[in-house]
Coordinates of C-alpha atoms in Angstrom, one line a residue:
X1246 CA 15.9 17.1 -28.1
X1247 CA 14.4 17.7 -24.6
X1248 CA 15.7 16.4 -21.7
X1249 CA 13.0 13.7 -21.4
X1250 CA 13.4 12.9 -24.6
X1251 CA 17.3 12.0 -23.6
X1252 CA 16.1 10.0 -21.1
X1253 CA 14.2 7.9 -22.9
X1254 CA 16.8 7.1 -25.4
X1255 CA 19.0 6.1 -22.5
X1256 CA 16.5 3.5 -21.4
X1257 CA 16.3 2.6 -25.0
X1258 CA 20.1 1.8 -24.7
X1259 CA 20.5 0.8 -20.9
X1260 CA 17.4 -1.2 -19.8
X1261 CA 16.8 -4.9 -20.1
X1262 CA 14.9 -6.1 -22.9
X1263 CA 12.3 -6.8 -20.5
X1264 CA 12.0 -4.0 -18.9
X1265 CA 8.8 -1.4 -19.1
X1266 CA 9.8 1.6 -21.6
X1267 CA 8.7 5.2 -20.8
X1268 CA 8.1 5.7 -24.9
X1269 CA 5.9 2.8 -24.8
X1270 CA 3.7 3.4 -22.1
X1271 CA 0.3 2.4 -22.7
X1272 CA -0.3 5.9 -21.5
X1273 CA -3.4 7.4 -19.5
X1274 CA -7.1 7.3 -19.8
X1275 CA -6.5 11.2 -20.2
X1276 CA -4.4 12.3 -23.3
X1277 CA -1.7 15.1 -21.8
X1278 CA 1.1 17.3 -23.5
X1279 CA 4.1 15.4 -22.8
X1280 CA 6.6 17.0 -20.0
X1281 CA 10.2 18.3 -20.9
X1282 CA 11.8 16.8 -18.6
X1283 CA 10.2 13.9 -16.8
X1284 CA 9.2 10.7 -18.5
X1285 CA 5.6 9.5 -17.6
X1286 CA 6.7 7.2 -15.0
X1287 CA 8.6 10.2 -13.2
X1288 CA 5.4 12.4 -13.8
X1289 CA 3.3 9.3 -12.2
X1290 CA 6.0 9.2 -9.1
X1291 CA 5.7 12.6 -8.8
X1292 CA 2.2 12.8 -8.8
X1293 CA 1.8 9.9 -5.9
X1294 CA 4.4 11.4 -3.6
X1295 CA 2.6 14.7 -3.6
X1296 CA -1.1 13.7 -2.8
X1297 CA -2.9 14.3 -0.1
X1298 CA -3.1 10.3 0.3
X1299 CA 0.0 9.7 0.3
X1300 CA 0.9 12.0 3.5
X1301 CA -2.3 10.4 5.4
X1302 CA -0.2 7.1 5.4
X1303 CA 1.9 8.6 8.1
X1304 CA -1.0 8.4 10.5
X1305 CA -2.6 4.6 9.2
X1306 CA -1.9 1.3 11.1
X1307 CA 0.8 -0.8 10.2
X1308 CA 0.8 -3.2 12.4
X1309 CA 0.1 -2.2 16.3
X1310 CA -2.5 0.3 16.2
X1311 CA -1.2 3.3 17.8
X1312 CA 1.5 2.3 19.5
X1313 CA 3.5 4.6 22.0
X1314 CA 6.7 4.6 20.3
X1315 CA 8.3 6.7 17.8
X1316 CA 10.1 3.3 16.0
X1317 CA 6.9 1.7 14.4
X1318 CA 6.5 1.5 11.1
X1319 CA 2.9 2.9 9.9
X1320 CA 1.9 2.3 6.6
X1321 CA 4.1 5.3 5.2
X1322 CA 7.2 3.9 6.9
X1323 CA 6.4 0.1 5.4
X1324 CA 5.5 2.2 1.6
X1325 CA 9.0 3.7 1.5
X1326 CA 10.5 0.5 2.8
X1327 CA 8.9 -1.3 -0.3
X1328 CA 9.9 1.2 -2.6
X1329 CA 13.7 0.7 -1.3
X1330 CA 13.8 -2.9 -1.5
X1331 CA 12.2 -2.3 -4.8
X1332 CA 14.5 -0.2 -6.6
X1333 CA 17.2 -2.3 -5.2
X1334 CA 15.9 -5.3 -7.5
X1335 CA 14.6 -3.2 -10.5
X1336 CA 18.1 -1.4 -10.4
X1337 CA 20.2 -4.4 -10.4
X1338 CA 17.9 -6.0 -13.0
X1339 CA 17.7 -3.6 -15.5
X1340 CA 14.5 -2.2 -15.3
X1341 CA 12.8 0.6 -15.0
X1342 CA 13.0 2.1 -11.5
X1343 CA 11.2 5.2 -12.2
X1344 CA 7.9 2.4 -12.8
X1345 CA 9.0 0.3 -10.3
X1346 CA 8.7 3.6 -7.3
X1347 CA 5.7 4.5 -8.5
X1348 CA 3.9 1.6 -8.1
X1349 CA 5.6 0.9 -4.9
X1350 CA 4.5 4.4 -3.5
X1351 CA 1.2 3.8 -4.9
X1352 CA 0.2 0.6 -3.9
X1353 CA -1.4 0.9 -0.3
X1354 CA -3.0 4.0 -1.2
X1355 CA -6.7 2.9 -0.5
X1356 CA -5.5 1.5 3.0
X1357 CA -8.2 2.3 5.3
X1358 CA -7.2 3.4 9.0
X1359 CA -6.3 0.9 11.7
X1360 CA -4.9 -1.6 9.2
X1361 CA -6.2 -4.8 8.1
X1362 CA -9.2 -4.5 10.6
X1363 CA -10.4 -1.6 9.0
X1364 CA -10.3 -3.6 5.5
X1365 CA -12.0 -6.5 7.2
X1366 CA -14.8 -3.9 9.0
X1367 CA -15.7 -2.3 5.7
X1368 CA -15.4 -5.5 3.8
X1369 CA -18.1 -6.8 6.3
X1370 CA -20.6 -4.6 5.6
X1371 CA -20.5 -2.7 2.2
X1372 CA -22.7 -4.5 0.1
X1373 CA -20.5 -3.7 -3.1
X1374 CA -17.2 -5.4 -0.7
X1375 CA -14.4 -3.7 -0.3
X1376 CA -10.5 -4.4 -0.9
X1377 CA -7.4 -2.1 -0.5
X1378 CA -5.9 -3.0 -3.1
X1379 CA -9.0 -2.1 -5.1
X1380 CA -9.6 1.3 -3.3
X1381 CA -6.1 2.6 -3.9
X1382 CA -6.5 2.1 -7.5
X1383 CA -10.0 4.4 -6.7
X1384 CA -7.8 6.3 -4.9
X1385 CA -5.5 7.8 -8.3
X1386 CA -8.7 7.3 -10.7
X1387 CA -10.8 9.2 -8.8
X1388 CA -10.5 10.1 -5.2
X1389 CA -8.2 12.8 -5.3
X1390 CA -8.4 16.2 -6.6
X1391 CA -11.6 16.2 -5.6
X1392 CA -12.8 13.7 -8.0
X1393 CA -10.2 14.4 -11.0
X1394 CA -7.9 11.4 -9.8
X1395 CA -4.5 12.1 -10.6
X1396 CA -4.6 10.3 -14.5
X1397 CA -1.5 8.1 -14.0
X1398 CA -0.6 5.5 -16.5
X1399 CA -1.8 1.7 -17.4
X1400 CA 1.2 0.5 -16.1
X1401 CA 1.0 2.0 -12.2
X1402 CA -2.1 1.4 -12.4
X1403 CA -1.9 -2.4 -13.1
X1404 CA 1.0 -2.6 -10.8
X1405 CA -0.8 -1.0 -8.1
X1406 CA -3.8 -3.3 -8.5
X1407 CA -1.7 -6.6 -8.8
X1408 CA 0.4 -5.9 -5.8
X1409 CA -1.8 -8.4 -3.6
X1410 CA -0.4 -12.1 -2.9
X1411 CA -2.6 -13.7 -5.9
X1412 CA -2.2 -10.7 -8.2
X1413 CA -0.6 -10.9 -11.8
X1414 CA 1.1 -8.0 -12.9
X1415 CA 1.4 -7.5 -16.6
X1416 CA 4.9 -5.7 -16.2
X1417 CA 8.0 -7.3 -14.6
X1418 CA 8.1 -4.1 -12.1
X1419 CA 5.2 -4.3 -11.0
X1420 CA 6.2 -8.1 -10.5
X1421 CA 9.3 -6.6 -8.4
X1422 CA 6.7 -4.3 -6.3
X1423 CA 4.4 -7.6 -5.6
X1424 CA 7.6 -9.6 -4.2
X1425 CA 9.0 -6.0 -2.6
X1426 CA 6.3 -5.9 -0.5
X1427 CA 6.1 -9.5 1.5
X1428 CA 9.7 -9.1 1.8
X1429 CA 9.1 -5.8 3.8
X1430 CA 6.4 -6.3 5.9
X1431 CA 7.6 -10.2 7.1
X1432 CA 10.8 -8.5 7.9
X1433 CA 9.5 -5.0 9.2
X1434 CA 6.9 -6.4 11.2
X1435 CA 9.3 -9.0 13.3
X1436 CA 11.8 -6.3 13.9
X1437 CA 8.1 -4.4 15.5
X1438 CA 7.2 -7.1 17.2
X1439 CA 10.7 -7.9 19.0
X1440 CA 10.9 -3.8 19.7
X1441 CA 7.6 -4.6 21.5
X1442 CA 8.7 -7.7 23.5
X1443 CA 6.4 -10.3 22.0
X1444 CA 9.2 -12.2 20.1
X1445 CA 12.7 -12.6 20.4
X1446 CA 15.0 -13.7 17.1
X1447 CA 15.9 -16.9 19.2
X1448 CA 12.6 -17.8 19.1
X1449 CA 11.8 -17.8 15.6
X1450 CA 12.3 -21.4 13.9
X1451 CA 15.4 -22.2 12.8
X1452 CA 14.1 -24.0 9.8
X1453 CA 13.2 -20.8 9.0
X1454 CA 16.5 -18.6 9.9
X1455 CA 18.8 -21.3 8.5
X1456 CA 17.6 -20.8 5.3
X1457 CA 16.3 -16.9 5.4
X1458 CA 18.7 -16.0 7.9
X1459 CA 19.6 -15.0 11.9
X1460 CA 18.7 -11.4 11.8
X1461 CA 16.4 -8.8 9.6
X1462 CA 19.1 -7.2 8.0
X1463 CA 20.5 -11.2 7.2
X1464 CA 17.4 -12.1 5.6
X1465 CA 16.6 -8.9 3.6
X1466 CA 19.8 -9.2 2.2
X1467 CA 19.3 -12.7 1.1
X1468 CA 15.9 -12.7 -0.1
X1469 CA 16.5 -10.0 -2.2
X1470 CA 20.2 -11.5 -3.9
X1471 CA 17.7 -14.6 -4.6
X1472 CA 15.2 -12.7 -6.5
X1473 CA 18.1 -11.2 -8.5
X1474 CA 20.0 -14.2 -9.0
X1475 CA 17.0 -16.0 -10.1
X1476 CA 15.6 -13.3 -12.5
X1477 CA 18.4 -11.8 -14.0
X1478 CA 18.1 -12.3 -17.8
X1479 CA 14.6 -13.7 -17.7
X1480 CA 10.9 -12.3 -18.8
X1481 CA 9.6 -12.8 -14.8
X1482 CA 10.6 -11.8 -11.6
X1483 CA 10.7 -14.8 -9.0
X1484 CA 12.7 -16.6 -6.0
X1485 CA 14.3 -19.8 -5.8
X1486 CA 12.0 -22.6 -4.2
X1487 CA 13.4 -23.2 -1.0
X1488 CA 13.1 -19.3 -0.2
X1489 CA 10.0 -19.1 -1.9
X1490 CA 8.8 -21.9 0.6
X1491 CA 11.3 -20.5 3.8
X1492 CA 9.4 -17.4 3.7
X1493 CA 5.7 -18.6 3.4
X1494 CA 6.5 -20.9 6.3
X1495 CA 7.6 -17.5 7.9
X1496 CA 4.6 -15.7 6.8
X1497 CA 2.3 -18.4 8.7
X1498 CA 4.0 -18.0 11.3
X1499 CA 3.7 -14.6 11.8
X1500 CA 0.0 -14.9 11.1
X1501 CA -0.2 -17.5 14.4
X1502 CA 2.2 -15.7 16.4
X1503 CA 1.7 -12.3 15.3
X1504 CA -1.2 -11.1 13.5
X1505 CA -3.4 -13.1 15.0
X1506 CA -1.8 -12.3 18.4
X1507 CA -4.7 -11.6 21.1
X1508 CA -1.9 -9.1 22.6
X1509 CA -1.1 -6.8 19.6
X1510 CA -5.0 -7.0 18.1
X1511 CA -6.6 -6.5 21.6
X1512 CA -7.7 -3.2 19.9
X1513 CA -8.5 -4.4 16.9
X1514 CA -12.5 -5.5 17.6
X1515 CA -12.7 -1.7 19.4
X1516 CA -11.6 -0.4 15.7
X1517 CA -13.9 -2.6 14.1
X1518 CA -16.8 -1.5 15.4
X1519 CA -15.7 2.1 15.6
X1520 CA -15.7 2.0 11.8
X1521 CA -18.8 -0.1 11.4
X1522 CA -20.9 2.6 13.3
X1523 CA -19.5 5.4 11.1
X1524 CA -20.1 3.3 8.3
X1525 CA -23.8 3.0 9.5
X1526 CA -24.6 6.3 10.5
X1527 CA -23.6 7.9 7.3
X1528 CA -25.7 5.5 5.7
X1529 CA -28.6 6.2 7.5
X1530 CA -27.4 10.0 7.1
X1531 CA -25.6 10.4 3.4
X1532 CA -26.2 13.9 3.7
X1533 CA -23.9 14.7 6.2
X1534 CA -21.1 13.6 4.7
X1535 CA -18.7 16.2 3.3
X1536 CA -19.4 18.1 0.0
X1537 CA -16.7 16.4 -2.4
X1538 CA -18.3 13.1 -1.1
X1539 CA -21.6 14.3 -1.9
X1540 CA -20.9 15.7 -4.9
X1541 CA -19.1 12.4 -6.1
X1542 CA -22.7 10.7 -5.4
X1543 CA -24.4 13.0 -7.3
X1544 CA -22.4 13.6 -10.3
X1545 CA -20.8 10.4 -10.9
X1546 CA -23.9 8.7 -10.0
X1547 CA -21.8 6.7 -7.6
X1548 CA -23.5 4.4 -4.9
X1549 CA -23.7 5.7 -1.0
X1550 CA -22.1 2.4 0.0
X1551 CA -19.1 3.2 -1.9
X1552 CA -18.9 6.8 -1.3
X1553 CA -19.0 6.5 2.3
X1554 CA -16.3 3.9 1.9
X1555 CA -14.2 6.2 -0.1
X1556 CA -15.0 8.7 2.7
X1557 CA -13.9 6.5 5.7
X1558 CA -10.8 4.7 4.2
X1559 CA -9.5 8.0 3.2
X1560 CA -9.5 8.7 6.7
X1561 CA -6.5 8.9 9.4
X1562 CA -6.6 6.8 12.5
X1563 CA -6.7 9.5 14.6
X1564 CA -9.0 11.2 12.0
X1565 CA -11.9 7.8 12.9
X1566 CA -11.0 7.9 16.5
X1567 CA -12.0 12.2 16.2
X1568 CA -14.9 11.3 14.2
X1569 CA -16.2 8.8 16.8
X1570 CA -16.4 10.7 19.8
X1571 CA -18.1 14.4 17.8
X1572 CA -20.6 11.8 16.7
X1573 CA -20.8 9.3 19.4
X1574 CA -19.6 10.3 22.7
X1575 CA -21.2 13.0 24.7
X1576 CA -19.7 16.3 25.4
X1577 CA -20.2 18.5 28.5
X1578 CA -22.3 21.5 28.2
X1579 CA -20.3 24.9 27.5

């Protein structure tokens, strides 16, 4: 018996009836020799945590667009920060963490640079539309390895896919992931915006903190016990009511107070149309966009709207910002 067979007997014996089997993976578009020693879900992990996508994360927008600071999250900071919160609740239910991480490290993948402005610039004017949560599953079917994607199974995928707000998740973990992640980012994203002096904890409504609690480390710890104690034993994963309704009130308010903050998103028009005019010169130019690009055009008979989307949410912040000025800004003569 291998060692991933072994492993997949233990889940057999150890994980909740509900929980997402290795052995019973849907499996991958791709058919591929089984590993020795990893399960799918470990190969699938695996596979994630070494692309070239997952290490641009480091340099994408979280929240504050380049802030000077070396205690901001960026989107590979908040991604890890999922995954914890994430194992946490698959651990203590029973289910399967090595799914659970995956899709947690998968999920914001197709995050274009500067954040949620970036979305909303390409969105704006791709015909086709565009979505991250869309693009990242793009991102493993396709994008990388120059056009191979990275073949991962039906159950990252759909987890992946289904992490957004009004997404449906066909297995519990990737239910886990879809909770994980407002958890993190409401929490994350006060603790930024405090470190950058346009909140302080007194200020956030108590009818709010009474139930959620006084302090970020207070209200991770009880928002995740609730989603334990209210889906232990059961085929979903879900919060009690009052949190459930505690922490939307806290998400709107961070949407008035934060997100939509004319402080913090002063930049975020500048990045808008940074990306808008990269979109439209490659459009008017689809030649000049690298060869793998190209090539994905011309063999995949993909559209140049959606390559040159591929192209510019694959790309760093700093990568844009670089691109900008070769293309747009004048350089002194040499």
């Amino acid at each position: 018996m291998t060692i991933r067979e072994t492993l997949e007997e233990q889940e057999e014996k150890t994980l909740s009836p509900y929980a997402s089997l290795a052995a019973k993976s849907k499996g991958r578009d791709i058919l591929e020799e089984p590993c020795d020693i990893r399960t799918v879900y470990q190969r699938d992990r695996d596979r994630i945590l070494h692309s070239k996508s997952f290490r641009r994360l480091k340099h994408k927008t979280q929240v504050f667009l380049a802030p000077e600071g070396d205690h901001y999250r960026t989107r590979l900071t908040h991604t890890l920060e999922v995954a914890q919160i994430a194992r946490t609740i698959a651990r203590a239910l029973r289910l399967n963490e090595d799914l659970t991480e995956a899709i947690a490290l998968g999920h914001d993948l197709g995050h274009t640079p500067f954040g949620h402005a970036g979305e909303e610039a390409l969105d704006s004017v791709c015909r086709e539309g565009f979505a991250h949560y869309r693009q990242s599953v793009r991102v493993v079917e396709v994008l990388e390895k120059k056009g191979a994607g990275l073949n991962l199974t039906f159950e990252v995928r759909d987890g992946i896919l289904n992490h957004r707000t009004s997404g449906r998740p066909s297995t519990l973990e990737g239910q886990v992931v879809r909770l994980s992640d407002k958890i993190a980012y409401i929490n994350h994203d006060i603790d930024d915006a405090i470190r950058a002096g346009l909140m302080e904890e007194y200020t956030l409504p108590r009818e709010m903190t009474d139930v959620l609690g006084h302090s970020v480390r207070e209200r991770l710890n009880t928002l995740i016990h609730d989603v334990i104690a209210n889906s232990a034993g059961c085929a979903f994963v879900k919060m009690s009511g009052v949190m459930e309704e505690a922490m939307k009130d806290l998400r709107s308010y961070m949407f008035r107070n934060l997100y939509l903050n004319p402080l913090p998103k002063r930049e975020d028009q500048k990045a808008k149309n940074l990306l808008i005019h990269l979109y439209q010169y490659y459009l008017d130019r689809p030649h000049e966009l690298p060869d793998e690009y190209r090539l994905m055009k011309e063999q995949r008979g993909e559209s140049t709207e959606r390559v040159i989307c591929d192209y510019i949410a694959g790309m760093s912040d700093g990568y844009a910002i670089a691109a900008f000025e070769e293309l747009f800004i004048p350089h002194a003569w040499k």
